[in-house]
PDB file of C-alpha atoms and ligand atoms in Angstrom:
ATOM      1  CA  MET A   7       0.000   0.000   0.000  1.00 91.00           C
ATOM      2  CA  LYS A   8       1.578   3.251  -1.142  1.00 96.00           C
ATOM      3  CA  CYS A   9       0.820   6.868  -0.358  1.00 98.00           C
ATOM      4  CA  ARG A  10      -1.337   8.407  -3.068  1.00 96.00           C
ATOM      5  CA  LYS A  11       0.702  11.585  -3.002  1.00 97.00           C
ATOM      6  CA  CYS A  12       4.350  10.637  -2.604  1.00 97.00           C
ATOM      7  CA  GLY A  13       4.496   6.880  -3.274  1.00 97.00           C
ATOM      8  CA  GLU A  14       6.173   6.126   0.078  1.00 97.00           C
ATOM      9  CA  PRO A  15       4.692   3.331   2.242  1.00 97.00           C
ATOM     10  CA  ALA A  16       1.234   4.343   3.472  1.00 97.00           C
ATOM     11  CA  ILE A  17       0.144   4.143   7.106  1.00 96.00           C
ATOM     12  CA  LEU A  18      -3.573   4.606   6.606  1.00 96.00           C
ATOM     13  CA  GLU A  19      -6.002   3.440   3.953  1.00 96.00           C
ATOM     14  CA  LEU A  20      -9.124   5.531   3.332  1.00 96.00           C
ATOM     15  CA  ARG A  21     -11.394   3.179   1.443  1.00 92.00           C
ATOM     16  CA  ARG A  22     -14.158   5.699   0.839  1.00 90.00           C
ATOM     17  CA  HIS A  23     -11.647   7.926  -0.976  1.00 91.00           C
ATOM     18  CA  ASN A  24     -10.005   4.911  -2.587  1.00 93.00           C
ATOM     19  CA  ALA A  25      -6.698   6.234  -1.286  1.00 96.00           C
ATOM     20  CA  ALA A  26      -3.900   5.647   1.198  1.00 97.00           C
ATOM     21  CA  PHE A  27      -1.493   8.131   2.755  1.00 98.00           C
ATOM     22  CA  CYS A  28       1.857   8.280   4.543  1.00 98.00           C
ATOM     23  CA  ALA A  29       1.874  10.157   7.872  1.00 98.00           C
ATOM     24  CA  PRO A  30       2.816  13.666   6.636  1.00 98.00           C
ATOM     25  CA  ASP A  31       0.479  13.467   3.640  1.00 98.00           C
ATOM     26  CA  PHE A  32      -2.385  12.220   5.808  1.00 98.00           C
ATOM     27  CA  VAL A  33      -1.942  15.235   8.111  1.00 98.00           C
ATOM     28  CA  ASP A  34      -2.036  17.439   4.994  1.00 98.00           C
ATOM     29  CA  PHE A  35      -5.131  15.656   3.720  1.00 98.00           C
ATOM     30  CA  PHE A  36      -6.823  16.163   7.099  1.00 98.00           C
ATOM     31  CA  ARG A  37      -6.055  19.877   7.175  1.00 98.00           C
ATOM     32  CA  ASN A  38      -7.207  20.257   3.583  1.00 98.00           C
ATOM     33  CA  GLN A  39     -10.562  18.729   4.465  1.00 98.00           C
ATOM     34  CA  VAL A  40     -10.961  21.242   7.315  1.00 98.00           C
ATOM     35  CA  ARG A  41      -9.971  24.131   4.996  1.00 98.00           C
ATOM     36  CA  GLU A  42     -12.459  22.907   2.409  1.00 98.00           C
ATOM     37  CA  ALA A  43     -15.251  22.723   5.022  1.00 98.00           C
ATOM     38  CA  ILE A  44     -14.526  26.285   6.218  1.00 98.00           C
ATOM     39  CA  ARG A  45     -14.359  27.603   2.649  1.00 98.00           C
ATOM     40  CA  LYS A  46     -17.399  25.792   1.271  1.00 97.00           C
ATOM     41  CA  HIS A  47     -19.712  26.820   4.100  1.00 97.00           C
ATOM     42  CA  ARG A  48     -18.088  30.207   4.798  1.00 97.00           C
ATOM     43  CA  MET A  49     -17.778  29.102   8.413  1.00 98.00           C
ATOM     44  CA  PHE A  50     -15.655  32.026   9.537  1.00 97.00           C
ATOM     45  CA  ALA A  51     -13.405  34.700   8.129  1.00 97.00           C
ATOM     46  CA  ARG A  52      -9.690  35.087   8.759  1.00 96.00           C
ATOM     47  CA  ASP A  53     -10.190  37.981  11.170  1.00 96.00           C
ATOM     48  CA  GLU A  54     -12.950  36.379  13.239  1.00 97.00           C
ATOM     49  CA  HIS A  55     -12.326  35.178  16.761  1.00 98.00           C
ATOM     50  CA  VAL A  56     -13.493  31.562  16.999  1.00 98.00           C
ATOM     51  CA  LEU A  57     -14.757  29.928  20.187  1.00 98.00           C
ATOM     52  CA  VAL A  58     -13.800  26.247  19.992  1.00 98.00           C
ATOM     53  CA  ALA A  59     -15.906  24.002  22.228  1.00 98.00           C
ATOM     54  CA  VAL A  60     -13.535  21.348  23.594  1.00 98.00           C
ATOM     55  CA  SER A  61     -14.482  18.235  25.529  1.00 98.00           C
ATOM     56  CA  GLY A  62     -10.990  16.784  26.008  1.00 98.00           C
ATOM     57  CA  GLY A  63     -11.738  14.112  23.391  1.00 98.00           C
ATOM     58  CA  LYS A  64      -9.845  13.508  20.157  1.00 98.00           C
ATOM     59  CA  ASP A  65     -12.217  15.331  17.822  1.00 98.00           C
ATOM     60  CA  SER A  66     -12.472  18.712  19.493  1.00 98.00           C
ATOM     61  CA  LEU A  67      -8.755  18.833  20.361  1.00 98.00           C
ATOM     62  CA  ALA A  68      -7.840  17.813  16.782  1.00 98.00           C
ATOM     63  CA  LEU A  69     -10.062  20.628  15.524  1.00 98.00           C
ATOM     64  CA  TRP A  70      -8.459  23.159  17.858  1.00 98.00           C
ATOM     65  CA  ASP A  71      -5.010  21.945  16.780  1.00 98.00           C
ATOM     66  CA  VAL A  72      -5.786  22.486  13.082  1.00 98.00           C
ATOM     67  CA  LEU A  73      -7.324  25.926  13.632  1.00 98.00           C
ATOM     68  CA  ILE A  74      -4.321  27.102  15.679  1.00 98.00           C
ATOM     69  CA  ASP A  75      -1.920  25.896  12.981  1.00 98.00           C
ATOM     70  CA  GLU A  76      -4.024  27.543  10.293  1.00 97.00           C
ATOM     71  CA  GLY A  77      -3.424  30.836  12.096  1.00 97.00           C
ATOM     72  CA  TYR A  78      -6.953  31.479  13.366  1.00 98.00           C
ATOM     73  CA  ARG A  79      -7.488  33.425  16.564  1.00 98.00           C
ATOM     74  CA  THR A  80      -9.154  30.906  18.843  1.00 98.00           C
ATOM     75  CA  THR A  81     -10.281  30.537  22.440  1.00 98.00           C
ATOM     76  CA  GLY A  82     -11.253  27.164  23.850  1.00 98.00           C
ATOM     77  CA  LEU A  83     -14.383  26.612  25.887  1.00 98.00           C
ATOM     78  CA  TYR A  84     -14.561  23.672  28.254  1.00 98.00           C
ATOM     79  CA  LEU A  85     -17.976  23.019  29.769  1.00 98.00           C
ATOM     80  CA  ASP A  86     -17.528  21.230  33.055  1.00 98.00           C
ATOM     81  CA  LEU A  87     -20.521  18.890  33.188  1.00 98.00           C
ATOM     82  CA  GLY A  88     -19.652  17.565  36.654  1.00 98.00           C
ATOM     83  CA  ILE A  89     -19.728  13.942  35.473  1.00 97.00           C
ATOM     84  CA  PHE A  90     -17.512  12.336  38.111  1.00 96.00           C
ATOM     85  CA  ASP A  91     -13.909  11.391  37.156  1.00 97.00           C
ATOM     86  CA  TYR A  92     -14.701  11.749  33.468  1.00 98.00           C
ATOM     87  CA  SER A  93     -15.102  15.516  33.858  1.00 98.00           C
ATOM     88  CA  VAL A  94     -12.044  15.886  36.104  1.00 98.00           C
ATOM     89  CA  GLU A  95      -9.860  14.059  33.609  1.00 98.00           C
ATOM     90  CA  SER A  96     -11.240  15.636  30.450  1.00 98.00           C
ATOM     91  CA  LYS A  97     -10.831  19.120  31.918  1.00 98.00           C
ATOM     92  CA  ALA A  98      -7.190  18.358  32.748  1.00 98.00           C
ATOM     93  CA  LYS A  99      -6.600  17.258  29.118  1.00 98.00           C
ATOM     94  CA  CYS A 100      -8.027  20.540  27.816  1.00 98.00           C
ATOM     95  CA  GLU A 101      -5.983  22.615  30.256  1.00 98.00           C
ATOM     96  CA  ALA A 102      -2.799  20.749  29.349  1.00 98.00           C
ATOM     97  CA  PHE A 103      -3.464  21.208  25.623  1.00 98.00           C
ATOM     98  CA  ALA A 104      -4.146  24.937  26.037  1.00 98.00           C
ATOM     99  CA  ALA A 105      -0.986  25.391  28.116  1.00 98.00           C
ATOM    100  CA  ARG A 106       1.132  23.436  25.614  1.00 98.00           C
ATOM    101  CA  ARG A 107      -0.140  25.437  22.649  1.00 98.00           C
ATOM    102  CA  GLY A 108      -0.222  28.762  24.534  1.00 98.00           C
ATOM    103  CA  VAL A 109      -3.893  29.449  23.766  1.00 98.00           C
ATOM    104  CA  PRO A 110      -6.644  30.725  26.088  1.00 98.00           C
ATOM    105  CA  LEU A 111      -9.215  28.361  27.591  1.00 98.00           C
ATOM    106  CA  LEU A 112     -12.473  29.360  29.267  1.00 98.00           C
ATOM    107  CA  VAL A 113     -14.103  26.996  31.745  1.00 98.00           C
ATOM    108  CA  THR A 114     -17.804  27.173  32.586  1.00 98.00           C
ATOM    109  CA  ARG A 115     -19.370  24.909  35.180  1.00 98.00           C
ATOM    110  CA  VAL A 116     -22.797  23.516  34.395  1.00 97.00           C
ATOM    111  CA  ALA A 117     -23.387  23.070  38.140  1.00 96.00           C
ATOM    112  CA  GLU A 118     -23.064  26.827  38.589  1.00 96.00           C
ATOM    113  CA  ALA A 119     -25.123  27.790  35.560  1.00 96.00           C
ATOM    114  CA  VAL A 120     -27.994  25.316  36.013  1.00 96.00           C
ATOM    115  CA  GLY A 121     -27.781  24.762  39.760  1.00 95.00           C
ATOM    116  CA  ALA A 122     -26.625  21.142  39.628  1.00 96.00           C
ATOM    117  CA  PRO A 123     -24.228  18.918  37.648  1.00 97.00           C
ATOM    118  CA  VAL A 124     -25.437  16.602  34.857  1.00 97.00           C
ATOM    119  CA  PRO A 125     -25.925  13.483  37.058  1.00 96.00           C
ATOM    120  CA  VAL A 126     -28.253  15.461  39.367  1.00 96.00           C
ATOM    121  CA  ILE A 127     -30.072  17.065  36.424  1.00 96.00           C
ATOM    122  CA  LYS A 128     -30.676  13.546  35.107  1.00 95.00           C
ATOM    123  CA  ASN A 129     -32.247  12.463  38.414  1.00 94.00           C
ATOM    124  CA  VAL A 130     -34.345  15.599  38.778  1.00 94.00           C
ATOM    125  CA  THR A 131     -35.741  15.539  35.250  1.00 94.00           C
ATOM    126  CA  ARG A 132     -36.008  11.728  35.084  1.00 92.00           C
ATOM    127  CA  ARG A 133     -34.971  12.014  31.475  1.00 91.00           C
ATOM    128  CA  PRO A 134     -31.930  10.521  29.727  1.00 91.00           C
ATOM    129  CA  PRO A 135     -28.770  12.349  30.904  1.00 93.00           C
ATOM    130  CA  CYS A 136     -27.933  13.489  27.371  1.00 93.00           C
ATOM    131  CA  SER A 137     -31.160  15.460  27.190  1.00 93.00           C
ATOM    132  CA  GLY A 138     -30.379  17.982  29.981  1.00 94.00           C
ATOM    133  CA  CYS A 139     -26.679  17.823  29.146  1.00 96.00           C
ATOM    134  CA  GLY A 140     -27.153  18.603  25.447  1.00 95.00           C
ATOM    135  CA  LEU A 141     -29.576  21.419  26.185  1.00 96.00           C
ATOM    136  CA  SER A 142     -27.171  22.975  28.706  1.00 97.00           C
ATOM    137  CA  LYS A 143     -24.210  22.647  26.357  1.00 98.00           C
ATOM    138  CA  ARG A 144     -25.937  24.340  23.422  1.00 97.00           C
ATOM    139  CA  TYR A 145     -27.222  27.140  25.633  1.00 98.00           C
ATOM    140  CA  LEU A 146     -23.925  27.791  27.413  1.00 98.00           C
ATOM    141  CA  MET A 147     -21.820  27.730  24.239  1.00 98.00           C
ATOM    142  CA  ASN A 148     -24.029  30.452  22.810  1.00 98.00           C
ATOM    143  CA  ARG A 149     -24.090  32.474  26.028  1.00 98.00           C
ATOM    144  CA  VAL A 150     -20.326  32.368  26.544  1.00 98.00           C
ATOM    145  CA  ALA A 151     -19.702  33.349  22.906  1.00 98.00           C
ATOM    146  CA  LEU A 152     -22.058  36.336  23.269  1.00 98.00           C
ATOM    147  CA  GLU A 153     -20.482  37.382  26.573  1.00 97.00           C
ATOM    148  CA  HIS A 154     -17.048  37.383  24.936  1.00 98.00           C
ATOM    149  CA  GLU A 155     -18.262  39.002  21.722  1.00 97.00           C
ATOM    150  CA  MET A 156     -17.379  36.066  19.528  1.00 98.00           C
ATOM    151  CA  ALA A 157     -19.647  35.544  16.541  1.00 94.00           C
ATOM    152  CA  VAL A 158     -18.997  31.858  15.985  1.00 98.00           C
ATOM    153  CA  VAL A 159     -18.722  28.593  17.939  1.00 98.00           C
ATOM    154  CA  ALA A 160     -16.917  25.624  16.366  1.00 98.00           C
ATOM    155  CA  THR A 161     -17.549  22.084  17.592  1.00 98.00           C
ATOM    156  CA  GLY A 162     -15.688  18.853  16.868  1.00 98.00           C
ATOM    157  CA  HIS A 163     -18.598  16.882  15.356  1.00 98.00           C
ATOM    158  CA  ASN A 164     -17.245  14.515  12.724  1.00 98.00           C
ATOM    159  CA  LEU A 165     -18.763  12.617   9.805  1.00 98.00           C
ATOM    160  CA  ASP A 166     -19.767   9.668  12.022  1.00 97.00           C
ATOM    161  CA  ASP A 167     -21.500  11.968  14.529  1.00 97.00           C
ATOM    162  CA  GLU A 168     -23.366  13.811  11.812  1.00 98.00           C
ATOM    163  CA  ALA A 169     -24.422  10.666   9.938  1.00 98.00           C
ATOM    164  CA  ALA A 170     -25.658   9.106  13.212  1.00 97.00           C
ATOM    165  CA  THR A 171     -27.653  12.224  14.113  1.00 97.00           C
ATOM    166  CA  LEU A 172     -29.146  12.247  10.625  1.00 98.00           C
ATOM    167  CA  LEU A 173     -30.130   8.584  10.879  1.00 98.00           C
ATOM    168  CA  GLY A 174     -31.799   9.225  14.262  1.00 96.00           C
ATOM    169  CA  SER A 175     -33.750  12.181  12.864  1.00 96.00           C
ATOM    170  CA  VAL A 176     -34.815  10.273   9.751  1.00 97.00           C
ATOM    171  CA  LEU A 177     -35.965   7.247  11.739  1.00 96.00           C
ATOM    172  CA  HIS A 178     -38.363   9.487  13.647  1.00 95.00           C
ATOM    173  CA  TRP A 179     -38.905  11.989  10.827  1.00 94.00           C
ATOM    174  CA  GLN A 180     -37.988  14.843  13.125  1.00 94.00           C
ATOM    175  CA  THR A 181     -38.390  17.545  10.524  1.00 91.00           C
ATOM    176  CA  ASP A 182     -37.277  20.368  12.832  1.00 88.00           C
ATOM    177  CA  ALA A 183     -34.024  18.503  13.571  1.00 92.00           C
ATOM    178  CA  LEU A 184     -33.555  17.788   9.859  1.00 95.00           C
ATOM    179  CA  SER A 185     -33.877  21.472   9.065  1.00 91.00           C
ATOM    180  CA  ARG A 186     -31.178  22.271  11.605  1.00 91.00           C
ATOM    181  CA  GLN A 187     -28.758  19.529  10.531  1.00 95.00           C
ATOM    182  CA  SER A 188     -25.988  21.398   8.789  1.00 97.00           C
ATOM    183  CA  PRO A 189     -22.201  21.856   8.984  1.00 98.00           C
ATOM    184  CA  ALA A 190     -22.867  25.575   9.426  1.00 98.00           C
ATOM    185  CA  LEU A 191     -25.891  27.121  11.088  1.00 96.00           C
ATOM    186  CA  PRO A 192     -26.059  30.849  10.414  1.00 94.00           C
ATOM    187  CA  SER A 193     -27.057  33.356  13.041  1.00 94.00           C
ATOM    188  CA  THR A 194     -30.754  34.078  12.564  1.00 91.00           C
ATOM    189  CA  HIS A 195     -31.043  36.441  15.527  1.00 94.00           C
ATOM    190  CA  ARG A 196     -28.666  38.974  17.074  1.00 95.00           C
ATOM    191  CA  LYS A 197     -28.423  36.817  20.198  1.00 96.00           C
ATOM    192  CA  LEU A 198     -27.695  33.609  18.333  1.00 96.00           C
ATOM    193  CA  VAL A 199     -24.100  32.986  17.282  1.00 97.00           C
ATOM    194  CA  ARG A 200     -23.126  30.987  14.202  1.00 98.00           C
ATOM    195  CA  ARG A 201     -22.473  27.295  14.896  1.00 98.00           C
ATOM    196  CA  VAL A 202     -20.045  25.402  12.681  1.00 98.00           C
ATOM    197  CA  LYS A 203     -18.630  21.879  12.424  1.00 98.00           C
ATOM    198  CA  PRO A 204     -15.381  22.022  10.469  1.00 98.00           C
ATOM    199  CA  LEU A 205     -14.707  18.261  10.904  1.00 98.00           C
ATOM    200  CA  TYR A 206     -17.914  17.103   9.247  1.00 98.00           C
ATOM    201  CA  ARG A 207     -15.984  15.776   6.226  1.00 98.00           C
ATOM    202  CA  LEU A 208     -13.701  13.587   8.391  1.00 98.00           C
ATOM    203  CA  SER A 209     -14.512  10.255  10.006  1.00 97.00           C
ATOM    204  CA  GLU A 210     -13.925   9.310  13.621  1.00 96.00           C
ATOM    205  CA  ARG A 211     -11.147   6.957  12.531  1.00 96.00           C
ATOM    206  CA  GLU A 212      -9.465   9.823  10.700  1.00 97.00           C
ATOM    207  CA  THR A 213      -9.631  12.217  13.663  1.00 98.00           C
ATOM    208  CA  ALA A 214      -8.189   9.447  15.874  1.00 98.00           C
ATOM    209  CA  ALA A 215      -5.321   8.971  13.398  1.00 98.00           C
ATOM    210  CA  TYR A 216      -4.709  12.725  13.223  1.00 98.00           C
ATOM    211  CA  ALA A 217      -4.683  13.051  17.031  1.00 98.00           C
ATOM    212  CA  PHE A 218      -2.263  10.131  17.290  1.00 98.00           C
ATOM    213  CA  LEU A 219       0.101  11.492  14.623  1.00 98.00           C
ATOM    214  CA  ARG A 220       0.036  14.953  16.183  1.00 98.00           C
ATOM    215  CA  ARG A 221       0.672  13.462  19.643  1.00 98.00           C
ATOM    216  CA  ILE A 222      -2.422  15.069  21.099  1.00 98.00           C
ATOM    217  CA  ASP A 223      -3.079  13.805  24.596  1.00 98.00           C
ATOM    218  CA  TYR A 224      -6.837  13.286  24.773  1.00 98.00           C
ATOM    219  CA  ILE A 225      -9.255  11.415  27.004  1.00 98.00           C
ATOM    220  CA  VAL A 226      -9.884   7.984  25.503  1.00 97.00           C
ATOM    221  CA  GLU A 227     -12.750   6.973  27.793  1.00 95.00           C
ATOM    222  CA  GLU A 228     -16.216   7.951  26.687  1.00 92.00           C
ATOM    223  CA  CYS A 229     -18.609   9.797  28.975  1.00 95.00           C
ATOM    224  CA  PRO A 230     -20.101   7.109  31.271  1.00 95.00           C
ATOM    225  CA  PHE A 231     -23.576   8.156  30.134  1.00 94.00           C
ATOM    226  CA  ALA A 232     -22.762   7.493  26.479  1.00 91.00           C
ATOM    227  CA  LYS A 233     -23.298   3.755  26.997  1.00 87.00           C
ATOM    228  CA  GLY A 234     -26.722   2.750  25.832  1.00 80.00           C
ATOM    229  CA  ALA A 235     -27.367   6.088  24.094  1.00 85.00           C
ATOM    230  CA  THR A 236     -29.293   5.557  20.870  1.00 87.00           C
ATOM    231  CA  SER A 237     -26.704   7.579  18.959  1.00 88.00           C
ATOM    232  CA  ILE A 238     -24.165   4.809  19.698  1.00 90.00           C
ATOM    233  CA  ALA A 239     -26.523   2.188  18.246  1.00 93.00           C
ATOM    234  CA  HIS A 240     -26.974   4.335  15.146  1.00 95.00           C
ATOM    235  CA  LYS A 241     -23.203   4.672  14.786  1.00 95.00           C
ATOM    236  CA  GLU A 242     -22.794   0.908  14.965  1.00 95.00           C
ATOM    237  CA  ILE A 243     -25.417   0.337  12.276  1.00 97.00           C
ATOM    238  CA  LEU A 244     -23.784   2.886   9.995  1.00 97.00           C
ATOM    239  CA  SER A 245     -20.341   1.384  10.582  1.00 96.00           C
ATOM    240  CA  ARG A 246     -21.652  -2.005   9.505  1.00 97.00           C
ATOM    241  CA  MET A 247     -23.013  -0.424   6.353  1.00 97.00           C
ATOM    242  CA  GLU A 248     -19.672   1.298   5.797  1.00 96.00           C
ATOM    243  CA  ASP A 249     -17.806  -2.019   6.100  1.00 94.00           C
ATOM    244  CA  ALA A 250     -20.052  -3.575   3.484  1.00 96.00           C
ATOM    245  CA  SER A 251     -19.973  -0.545   1.232  1.00 95.00           C
ATOM    246  CA  PRO A 252     -17.205   2.019   1.773  1.00 94.00           C
ATOM    247  CA  GLY A 253     -18.524   5.545   1.431  1.00 95.00           C
ATOM    248  CA  ALA A 254     -22.001   4.673   2.756  1.00 97.00           C
ATOM    249  CA  LYS A 255     -21.844   7.174   5.644  1.00 97.00           C
ATOM    250  CA  HIS A 256     -20.438   9.870   3.440  1.00 97.00           C
ATOM    251  CA  ASN A 257     -23.085   9.338   0.752  1.00 97.00           C
ATOM    252  CA  PHE A 258     -25.875   9.284   3.322  1.00 98.00           C
ATOM    253  CA  LEU A 259     -24.839  12.583   4.928  1.00 98.00           C
ATOM    254  CA  PHE A 260     -23.631  14.458   1.865  1.00 98.00           C
ATOM    255  CA  GLY A 261     -26.608  13.297  -0.211  1.00 97.00           C
ATOM    256  CA  PHE A 262     -28.934  14.685   2.450  1.00 97.00           C
ATOM    257  CA  LEU A 263     -27.071  17.997   2.690  1.00 97.00           C
ATOM    258  CA  GLU A 264     -27.046  18.500  -1.063  1.00 96.00           C
ATOM    259  CA  LYS A 265     -30.386  17.080  -2.139  1.00 95.00           C
ATOM    260  CA  ALA A 266     -32.846  16.881   0.751  1.00 94.00           C
ATOM    261  CA  ARG A 267     -32.042  19.487   3.358  1.00 93.00           C
ATOM    262  CA  PRO A 268     -33.263  22.541   1.407  1.00 88.00           C
ATOM    263  CA  ALA A 269     -36.806  21.113   1.405  1.00 88.00           C
ATOM    264  CA  PHE A 270     -36.860  20.858   5.222  1.00 87.00           C
ATOM    265  CA  GLU A 271     -35.332  24.296   5.635  1.00 81.00           C
ATOM    266  CA  ARG A 272     -38.265  25.973   3.940  1.00 68.00           C
ATOM    267  CA  ALA A 273     -40.794  23.927   5.873  1.00 61.00           C
ATOM    268  CA  GLU A 274     -39.414  24.813   9.291  1.00 58.00           C
ATOM    269  CA  ALA A 275     -39.052  28.584   9.407  1.00 65.00           C
ATOM    270  CA  VAL A 276     -39.781  29.650  13.023  1.00 78.00           C
ATOM    271  CA  THR A 277     -40.139  32.942  14.862  1.00 87.00           C
ATOM    272  CA  LEU A 278     -37.534  33.612  17.529  1.00 91.00           C
ATOM    273  CA  ASN A 279     -38.144  35.605  20.703  1.00 94.00           C
ATOM    274  CA  GLU A 280     -35.931  36.616  23.592  1.00 97.00           C
ATOM    275  CA  CYS A 281     -36.449  34.654  26.816  1.00 97.00           C
ATOM    276  CA  ALA A 282     -38.319  36.751  29.404  1.00 97.00           C
ATOM    277  CA  ARG A 283     -35.831  35.622  32.086  1.00 96.00           C
ATOM    278  CA  CYS A 284     -32.368  35.441  30.570  1.00 96.00           C
ATOM    279  CA  GLY A 285     -32.762  37.262  27.269  1.00 96.00           C
ATOM    280  CA  GLN A 286     -31.419  34.384  25.168  1.00 96.00           C
ATOM    281  CA  VAL A 287     -33.224  33.128  22.118  1.00 95.00           C
ATOM    282  CA  THR A 288     -36.293  30.905  22.412  1.00 96.00           C
ATOM    283  CA  THR A 289     -39.330  29.991  20.353  1.00 92.00           C
ATOM    284  CA  GLY A 290     -41.591  30.461  23.408  1.00 93.00           C
ATOM    285  CA  THR A 291     -41.680  32.977  26.249  1.00 96.00           C
ATOM    286  CA  VAL A 292     -39.244  31.364  28.706  1.00 97.00           C
ATOM    287  CA  CYS A 293     -36.387  29.322  27.249  1.00 97.00           C
ATOM    288  CA  ALA A 294     -35.875  25.591  27.897  1.00 96.00           C
ATOM    289  CA  PHE A 295     -32.665  26.280  29.831  1.00 97.00           C
ATOM    290  CA  CYS A 296     -34.384  28.617  32.308  1.00 97.00           C
ATOM    291  CA  LYS A 297     -37.183  26.063  32.745  1.00 97.00           C
ATOM    292  CA  LEU A 298     -34.586  23.365  33.420  1.00 97.00           C
ATOM    293  CA  ALA A 299     -32.778  25.577  35.963  1.00 97.00           C
ATOM    294  CA  ASP A 300     -36.150  26.237  37.697  1.00 96.00           C
ATOM    295  CA  GLN A 301     -36.910  22.535  37.848  1.00 96.00           C
ATOM    296  CA  VAL A 302     -33.476  21.796  39.339  1.00 96.00           C
ATOM    297  CA  LYS A 303     -33.865  24.614  41.865  1.00 94.00           C
ATOM    298  CA  ARG A 304     -37.276  23.362  43.008  1.00 94.00           C
ATOM    299  CA  ALA A 305     -35.937  19.841  43.448  1.00 94.00           C
ATOM    300  CA  THR A 306     -32.698  20.692  45.239  1.00 86.00           C
ATOM    301  CA  VAL A 307     -33.608  23.472  47.724  1.00 74.00           C
TER     302      VAL A 307
HETATM  303  S1  Q46 B 573     -21.400  14.305  27.644  1.00 66.43           S
HETATM  304 FE1  Q46 B 573     -23.499  14.790  27.944  1.00 66.43          FE
HETATM  305 FE2  Q46 B 573     -22.457  13.485  25.884  1.00 66.43          FE
HETATM  306 FE3  Q46 B 573     -22.288  12.423  28.345  1.00 66.43          FE
HETATM  307  S2  Q46 B 573     -24.261  13.078  29.137  1.00 66.43           S
HETATM  308 FE4  Q46 B 573     -24.642  12.523  27.032  1.00 66.43          FE
HETATM  309  S3  Q46 B 573     -24.465  14.466  25.970  1.00 66.43           S
HETATM  310  S4  Q46 B 573     -22.841  11.351  26.485  1.00 66.43           S
HETATM  311  S5  Q46 B 573     -21.541  13.966  23.971  1.00 66.43           S
HETATM  312 ZN1   ZN B 574     -33.830  31.816  29.450  1.00 66.43          ZN
END
């Protein structure tokens, strides 16, 4: 197996691209895919300050690594979910990365913002942990970006994540989720920052290879609540399809983005208001985050 670019022995085969690369050319390929994503979806301009949401995992740290090397002005945001040792360790990985690369890192504690950490939120709401966690993460990313006058938040979602989310939405025909599934969500309100996913063209295996080759020290363990999440089951199904037919995940996601998404976008135009409590964007009167914080407060005082 030889590198497609230089002919030297390859270290990684990418079957969906019908290609193989040596280490330096794979790193180049990876960065090119990120550049292409940013260019194609006009994710951010050269002079924009980008808030990079980092979890301590391979994807978000790989993304931060590429953006730093590409010369973007970035600040990391670590949301401390308060999930036992997992949070302690993943925070340490983010802090070590930021210190090594000499870049700023903001830390926001969910326990402070909502009134309790994710495991308590899960008990109070009696809903799957990812529900309160995901809601809090989306809300806080936006709030922190606004507070620091940054117009864009970048997350480390990769091709596998996006294809699995798409499969979940299609299985339940969640048309509102389908309208929002995009590598770049523009700001549709002055209090809503742009949300972008520059790794959407790269698979989980590719981000793992990039992180390894770049010697990025990341947390290997998954969040303990990830086990049993339906998104994991969807990822497994898609990986089986990928094994049988390389490119299946890519075709599923990219086909949707190019051919189907525009139809859902038109169908789901909604009016946005400012939350009567916190001033952030909501479709109702009081936002879901403020309602969650109220529920936690009632249950814990
Ligand atoms: S951190 Fe939070 Fe994830 Fe853990 S509780 Fe679920 S959403 S699995 S990416
Ligand atoms: Zn609110």
